[in-house]
Amino acid sequence: MRSLYKRLGLGRAGRRVATVTAAAAVAAAMLPGAVAQAAGTEFLQNPSFELPGSNAAQPTGWQTALLEGETSPFRLVTQTFNAAGQFPPPAPVPDGQFGLEVFWQVGSAMGVLGTGVKQTVNVPSANDLFFSYDAVQTFYADSRAVSWGGAVAEVEFTSGGQTNKLRYFNKGSRPDYSGVPTDSATTKYIIGQQFADNGIWVSSSRDLDADIAAKFGVSNFTITSVTVGNLQNRIATSPFSNMTSYFDDVELTKGGVNETPTDPEPRRTARRSAVSRAAASPRGASTRRSPCRVSSPASTTRSARTTTGRTRRTGASTSSRCRLTPTATRPPPRASSSGSSITRRRTSPVTWCG
């Protein structure tokens, strides 16, 4: 249904007032060959993170989640922001005004790790399910510390007494990542579009029934939760393999346009091209956060941005001006070098001084 609405140019407000019958009729005229279905049910609460409608807030209906081996992140922030927020999502936001930020500073664990937000549901496969989401990378993990990293959207389901996870993965734009996540008996992956750069949204729209049948060989199942966030394979403790992504328009719907698993929704090419042109720095939209690195390369002291946006110096002096460098892909600075609390004052990634 998401593709139908987007092709019609309808936002979420328009979806509420447009009837399924009218939308299907228009779609049949506009989209030759499309098969409209009587559908439209959205099974997720707050799919576009518009609630509670304030900046730096936990999205209504979603809870912070840890994936795989990550049990104690140094810092994890999952909050909604709009254009007026301290850390706004890259423009244009796909649906509505708010997007979800997943800001993750890793703990000490190694191997496959992840963080994000999760929503519990109870949806049987008889609902002719489609799953879709929008994601954007704003800071990717350093390839010296991970073999791969990126955005993940996970659908957990039960079938025959077994709990399984189907994960959609968008690999980060770092060119020297090696490999992608691999399947296990109970967790399987569909590798989607790789991010082109920071600040450029990607969209995914999938026939969930077909994907689960193809990967797991089952047709009778019940969806129990949906999670979106960051995922990486950590292979070294240094440098810190921190990540930041934004998500929007995460939908689990009943039916819609007759899409296939290889028929993603149309990209917002023109708008994204404008975003790319506006991103004049080597790391694209990464300039939205600008902490400074201590000028001495050997120093481990880092400056932390306070919630008021000012830079707090933590020991050694920093240079008075910041610039982006072609290698500005290092992890966000930490407020300290120890501990695993996720409530410390937040720091900010990306721009480095020198």
Coordinates of C-alpha atoms in Angstrom, one line a residue:
M1 CA 0.0 0.0 0.0
R2 CA 2.9 2.3 0.7
S3 CA 4.0 2.2 -3.0
L4 CA 0.5 3.1 -4.1
Y5 CA 0.2 6.1 -1.8
K6 CA 3.7 7.3 -2.7
R7 CA 2.9 7.0 -6.4
L8 CA -0.2 9.0 -5.8
G9 CA 1.8 11.7 -3.9
L10 CA -0.1 11.2 -0.7
G11 CA 1.4 11.8 2.7
R12 CA 0.2 10.2 5.9
A13 CA -2.5 12.9 6.3
G14 CA -3.7 12.2 2.8
R15 CA -3.8 8.5 3.6
R16 CA -6.3 9.0 6.4
V17 CA -8.8 10.8 4.2
A18 CA -8.3 8.8 1.0
T19 CA -10.5 5.7 0.9
V20 CA -9.0 2.4 -0.2
T21 CA -11.5 2.1 -3.0
A22 CA -10.7 5.6 -4.4
A23 CA -7.0 5.0 -4.2
A24 CA -7.2 1.7 -5.9
A25 CA -9.2 3.2 -8.7
V26 CA -6.8 6.0 -9.3
A27 CA -3.9 3.5 -9.1
A28 CA -5.4 1.3 -11.7
A29 CA -5.5 4.3 -14.1
M30 CA -2.1 5.6 -13.3
L31 CA -0.2 2.4 -13.0
P32 CA -0.8 0.0 -16.0
G33 CA -0.6 -3.6 -14.9
A34 CA -1.0 -2.9 -11.2
V35 CA -3.4 -5.1 -9.3
A36 CA -5.2 -3.2 -6.6
Q37 CA -6.3 -5.1 -3.5
A38 CA -8.8 -4.3 -0.8
A39 CA -6.2 -3.4 1.8
G40 CA -4.8 -0.6 3.9
T41 CA -4.4 -1.9 7.4
E42 CA -1.3 -0.6 9.2
F43 CA -0.3 -3.0 12.0
L44 CA 2.4 -0.8 13.5
Q45 CA 1.8 2.0 16.0
N46 CA 3.5 5.3 15.1
P47 CA 5.2 4.0 12.0
S48 CA 6.6 7.4 10.9
F49 CA 7.7 8.4 14.4
E50 CA 5.5 11.5 14.5
L51 CA 4.5 10.9 18.1
P52 CA 5.0 12.2 20.7
G53 CA 5.6 15.1 18.3
S54 CA 8.6 16.6 20.2
N55 CA 12.3 16.7 19.7
A56 CA 14.7 14.4 21.7
A57 CA 11.9 12.1 22.7
Q58 CA 11.5 8.4 22.7
P59 CA 9.1 7.5 19.9
T60 CA 5.7 6.4 21.1
G61 CA 5.1 2.7 20.8
W62 CA 8.8 1.8 20.3
Q63 CA 11.3 0.6 22.9
T64 CA 15.1 0.6 22.8
A65 CA 16.5 -2.8 21.7
L66 CA 19.8 -4.5 21.7
L67 CA 20.7 -7.0 19.0
E68 CA 23.0 -10.0 18.9
G69 CA 26.1 -9.6 21.1
E70 CA 25.6 -6.0 22.1
T71 CA 24.6 -6.1 25.8
S72 CA 26.1 -2.9 27.2
P73 CA 26.6 -0.1 24.8
F74 CA 28.7 2.8 25.9
R75 CA 25.9 5.1 24.8
L76 CA 22.6 4.5 22.9
V77 CA 20.2 7.3 22.0
T78 CA 17.0 6.5 20.1
Q79 CA 15.1 9.8 19.7
T80 CA 12.8 11.6 17.3
F81 CA 14.0 14.9 15.7
N82 CA 12.5 17.2 13.1
A83 CA 14.2 20.1 11.2
A84 CA 14.1 22.3 14.3
G85 CA 15.8 19.7 16.6
Q86 CA 19.3 19.7 17.8
F87 CA 20.2 16.8 15.5
P88 CA 17.7 17.1 12.6
P89 CA 17.3 14.2 10.2
P90 CA 18.6 14.7 6.6
A91 CA 16.2 16.6 4.5
P92 CA 13.7 15.8 3.0
V93 CA 12.1 13.6 5.7
P94 CA 10.3 10.9 3.7
D95 CA 7.0 11.1 5.6
G96 CA 5.8 13.8 8.0
Q97 CA 8.2 16.0 10.0
F98 CA 10.0 13.7 12.4
G99 CA 12.5 10.9 11.9
L100 CA 14.0 8.4 14.3
E101 CA 17.7 8.8 15.2
V102 CA 19.7 5.7 16.3
F103 CA 22.9 7.1 17.8
W104 CA 25.1 4.3 19.0
Q105 CA 28.5 4.2 20.7
V106 CA 29.6 0.6 21.1
G107 CA 30.5 -1.2 24.3
S108 CA 33.2 -3.8 24.6
A109 CA 31.6 -6.8 22.9
M110 CA 32.9 -8.2 19.6
G111 CA 31.3 -10.0 16.7
V112 CA 27.9 -9.2 15.2
L113 CA 26.3 -6.4 17.3
G114 CA 23.3 -4.2 16.9
T115 CA 21.0 -1.6 18.5
G116 CA 17.7 0.1 17.6
V117 CA 14.1 0.3 18.5
K118 CA 11.5 -2.5 18.7
Q119 CA 7.8 -2.8 18.6
T120 CA 5.9 -5.9 19.6
V121 CA 3.0 -7.0 17.4
N122 CA 0.8 -10.1 16.8
V123 CA 0.1 -10.4 13.1
P124 CA -0.7 -13.7 11.4
S125 CA 0.5 -14.4 7.9
A126 CA -3.1 -14.6 6.6
N127 CA -3.0 -10.8 6.3
D128 CA -1.1 -10.7 3.0
L129 CA 1.8 -8.7 4.5
F130 CA 4.0 -6.1 3.0
F131 CA 6.9 -4.5 4.9
S132 CA 8.6 -1.2 4.1
Y133 CA 10.9 1.4 5.6
D134 CA 13.2 4.4 4.8
A135 CA 16.7 4.6 6.2
V136 CA 19.6 7.0 5.9
Q137 CA 23.2 6.8 7.1
T138 CA 24.8 9.8 8.8
F139 CA 27.9 8.1 10.3
Y140 CA 29.3 4.7 9.5
A141 CA 31.6 2.5 11.4
D142 CA 35.4 2.6 10.7
S143 CA 36.5 -0.3 8.5
R144 CA 39.5 -0.8 10.7
A145 CA 37.2 -2.0 13.5
V146 CA 34.4 -3.7 11.5
S147 CA 34.2 -5.9 8.4
W148 CA 30.8 -4.5 7.6
G149 CA 28.1 -2.3 9.0
G150 CA 24.8 -0.7 8.0
A151 CA 21.1 -0.2 8.7
V152 CA 18.9 -3.2 9.6
A153 CA 15.2 -3.8 9.6
E154 CA 14.2 -7.0 11.4
V155 CA 10.9 -8.9 11.3
E156 CA 10.7 -11.6 14.0
F157 CA 8.1 -14.3 13.6
T158 CA 7.1 -17.7 15.0
S159 CA 6.3 -20.8 13.0
G160 CA 5.8 -24.3 14.2
G161 CA 7.1 -23.4 17.7
Q162 CA 10.3 -21.9 16.3
T163 CA 11.2 -18.2 16.5
N164 CA 13.0 -16.8 13.4
K165 CA 14.3 -13.4 12.3
L166 CA 14.3 -12.1 8.8
R167 CA 16.6 -9.1 8.4
Y168 CA 16.7 -6.5 5.6
F169 CA 20.2 -5.0 5.5
N170 CA 21.5 -1.9 3.8
K171 CA 25.3 -1.8 3.8
G172 CA 27.1 1.4 4.7
S173 CA 28.8 3.4 2.0
R174 CA 32.4 2.7 3.3
P175 CA 34.1 1.4 0.2
D176 CA 36.5 -1.0 1.9
Y177 CA 33.9 -3.0 3.9
S178 CA 34.3 -6.7 3.2
G179 CA 31.4 -9.1 3.1
V180 CA 27.8 -8.8 4.4
P181 CA 25.8 -10.6 7.1
T182 CA 25.4 -14.3 6.6
D183 CA 22.4 -16.6 7.3
S184 CA 22.0 -18.9 10.2
A185 CA 19.3 -21.5 10.8
T186 CA 17.0 -19.0 12.6
T187 CA 18.3 -15.6 11.3
K188 CA 18.4 -14.9 7.6
Y189 CA 19.2 -11.8 5.6
I190 CA 18.0 -10.0 2.5
I191 CA 20.7 -7.6 1.3
G192 CA 19.2 -4.4 0.0
Q193 CA 20.5 -1.3 -1.6
Q194 CA 23.8 0.0 -0.3
F195 CA 24.0 3.6 0.9
A196 CA 25.6 5.9 -1.6
D197 CA 26.8 8.4 1.0
N198 CA 25.8 10.1 4.2
G199 CA 22.5 11.9 4.1
I200 CA 20.9 10.1 1.2
W201 CA 17.8 8.2 2.0
V202 CA 17.1 4.7 0.7
S203 CA 13.7 3.0 0.6
S204 CA 12.7 -0.6 0.7
S205 CA 9.3 -2.1 0.0
R206 CA 8.9 -5.9 0.2
D207 CA 6.3 -8.6 -0.1
L208 CA 6.9 -10.1 3.4
D209 CA 5.0 -13.4 2.8
A210 CA 7.1 -14.1 -0.3
D211 CA 10.4 -13.2 1.4
I212 CA 9.7 -15.5 4.4
A213 CA 8.6 -18.3 2.1
A214 CA 11.8 -17.9 0.0
K215 CA 14.2 -17.7 3.0
F216 CA 12.6 -20.1 5.5
G217 CA 10.2 -22.2 3.4
V218 CA 7.2 -21.5 5.5
S219 CA 3.9 -19.9 4.7
N220 CA 2.1 -20.2 8.1
F221 CA 3.6 -17.9 10.6
T222 CA 2.9 -15.0 13.1
I223 CA 4.8 -11.8 13.2
T224 CA 5.8 -11.0 16.8
S225 CA 8.0 -7.9 16.5
V226 CA 9.6 -5.3 14.2
T227 CA 13.0 -3.7 14.9
V228 CA 15.0 -1.1 13.0
G229 CA 18.5 0.1 13.9
N230 CA 22.2 -0.4 13.2
L231 CA 24.1 -3.6 12.8
Q232 CA 27.9 -4.4 12.4
N233 CA 30.5 -7.1 12.6
R234 CA 33.1 -5.8 15.0
I235 CA 36.6 -7.3 14.5
A236 CA 38.8 -4.9 16.5
T237 CA 38.4 -2.8 19.7
S238 CA 40.1 0.2 18.2
P239 CA 39.0 2.6 16.8
F240 CA 35.5 2.8 18.2
S241 CA 33.1 1.4 15.7
N242 CA 30.3 3.9 16.4
M243 CA 27.3 4.4 14.1
T244 CA 24.4 6.7 13.5
S245 CA 21.3 6.2 11.3
Y246 CA 17.9 7.7 10.9
F247 CA 14.7 5.8 10.0
D248 CA 11.2 6.9 8.9
D249 CA 8.0 5.4 7.5
V250 CA 8.4 1.9 8.9
E251 CA 5.3 0.0 7.8
L252 CA 3.8 -3.4 8.2
T253 CA 0.7 -3.4 6.1
K254 CA -2.0 -5.7 4.8
G255 CA -1.8 -6.0 1.0
G256 CA -1.6 -3.1 -1.4
V257 CA -0.4 -2.8 -4.9
N258 CA 0.7 -6.2 -6.3
E259 CA 4.4 -5.8 -5.6
T260 CA 7.0 -8.5 -5.8
P261 CA 10.1 -8.8 -3.6
T262 CA 12.3 -7.4 -6.3
D263 CA 9.9 -4.4 -7.1
P264 CA 10.9 -1.7 -4.6
E265 CA 9.0 1.5 -4.4
P266 CA 10.1 4.4 -6.6
R267 CA 13.0 6.3 -5.3
R268 CA 12.6 10.0 -4.5
T269 CA 15.4 10.7 -7.0
A270 CA 15.0 14.4 -7.6
R271 CA 14.8 15.3 -3.9
R272 CA 17.7 13.1 -3.0
S273 CA 19.8 14.6 -5.8
A274 CA 19.2 18.0 -4.3
V275 CA 20.4 16.6 -0.9
S276 CA 23.5 15.3 -2.6
R277 CA 24.3 18.6 -4.3
A278 CA 23.8 20.4 -1.0
A279 CA 26.3 18.1 0.7
A280 CA 29.5 19.9 -0.4
S281 CA 31.7 18.2 2.2
P282 CA 33.6 15.0 1.5
R283 CA 31.3 13.2 4.0
G284 CA 28.1 14.6 2.8
A285 CA 25.5 15.3 5.4
S286 CA 27.9 14.5 8.2
T287 CA 28.4 18.2 8.9
R288 CA 25.2 18.2 11.0
R289 CA 27.4 17.3 14.0
S290 CA 30.7 19.0 14.6
P291 CA 32.8 18.0 17.6
C292 CA 36.6 18.7 17.4
R293 CA 39.3 16.2 17.8
V294 CA 42.3 17.1 20.0
S295 CA 44.9 18.4 17.7
S296 CA 47.6 16.1 19.0
P297 CA 47.3 12.8 17.0
A298 CA 48.5 10.7 19.9
S299 CA 46.1 12.2 22.4
T300 CA 43.2 10.1 23.6
T301 CA 41.4 13.1 25.1
R302 CA 38.3 14.1 23.2
S303 CA 36.0 17.1 23.4
A304 CA 32.3 16.4 23.9
R305 CA 29.5 18.5 22.6
T306 CA 27.1 19.5 25.3
T307 CA 23.3 19.6 25.0
T308 CA 23.5 23.4 24.4
G309 CA 25.6 22.9 21.3
R310 CA 28.9 24.3 22.8
T311 CA 32.1 22.4 22.8
R312 CA 33.4 21.4 26.3
R313 CA 37.1 20.9 26.4
T314 CA 38.3 17.9 28.3
G315 CA 42.0 18.5 28.8
A316 CA 44.3 19.1 25.9
S317 CA 43.8 22.2 23.8
T318 CA 42.0 21.9 20.5
S319 CA 42.5 23.9 17.4
S320 CA 40.3 26.9 17.0
R321 CA 38.9 25.9 13.6
C322 CA 37.4 22.7 12.4
R323 CA 37.5 21.2 9.0
L324 CA 36.3 18.0 7.3
T325 CA 39.0 15.8 6.0
P326 CA 38.8 13.0 3.3
T327 CA 39.3 10.5 6.2
A328 CA 36.6 11.9 8.4
T329 CA 35.1 8.5 9.0
R330 CA 36.3 8.0 12.5
P331 CA 34.0 7.1 15.4
P332 CA 32.2 9.8 17.4
P333 CA 34.3 11.0 20.4
R334 CA 33.4 9.7 23.9
A335 CA 33.0 11.7 27.0
S336 CA 35.3 9.3 28.8
S337 CA 37.3 6.2 28.1
S338 CA 35.5 3.9 30.6
G339 CA 32.1 2.7 31.7
S340 CA 29.1 1.5 29.8
S341 CA 26.3 3.8 30.9
I342 CA 23.9 4.8 28.2
T343 CA 22.9 7.9 30.2
R344 CA 26.1 9.9 30.0
R345 CA 26.1 13.3 28.3
R346 CA 25.8 12.8 24.6
T347 CA 28.7 13.5 22.3
S348 CA 28.6 14.1 18.5
P349 CA 30.4 12.5 15.6
V350 CA 32.0 13.5 12.4
T351 CA 33.9 16.7 12.1
W352 CA 37.6 16.6 13.1
C353 CA 40.1 19.3 13.8
G354 CA 43.7 19.5 12.8

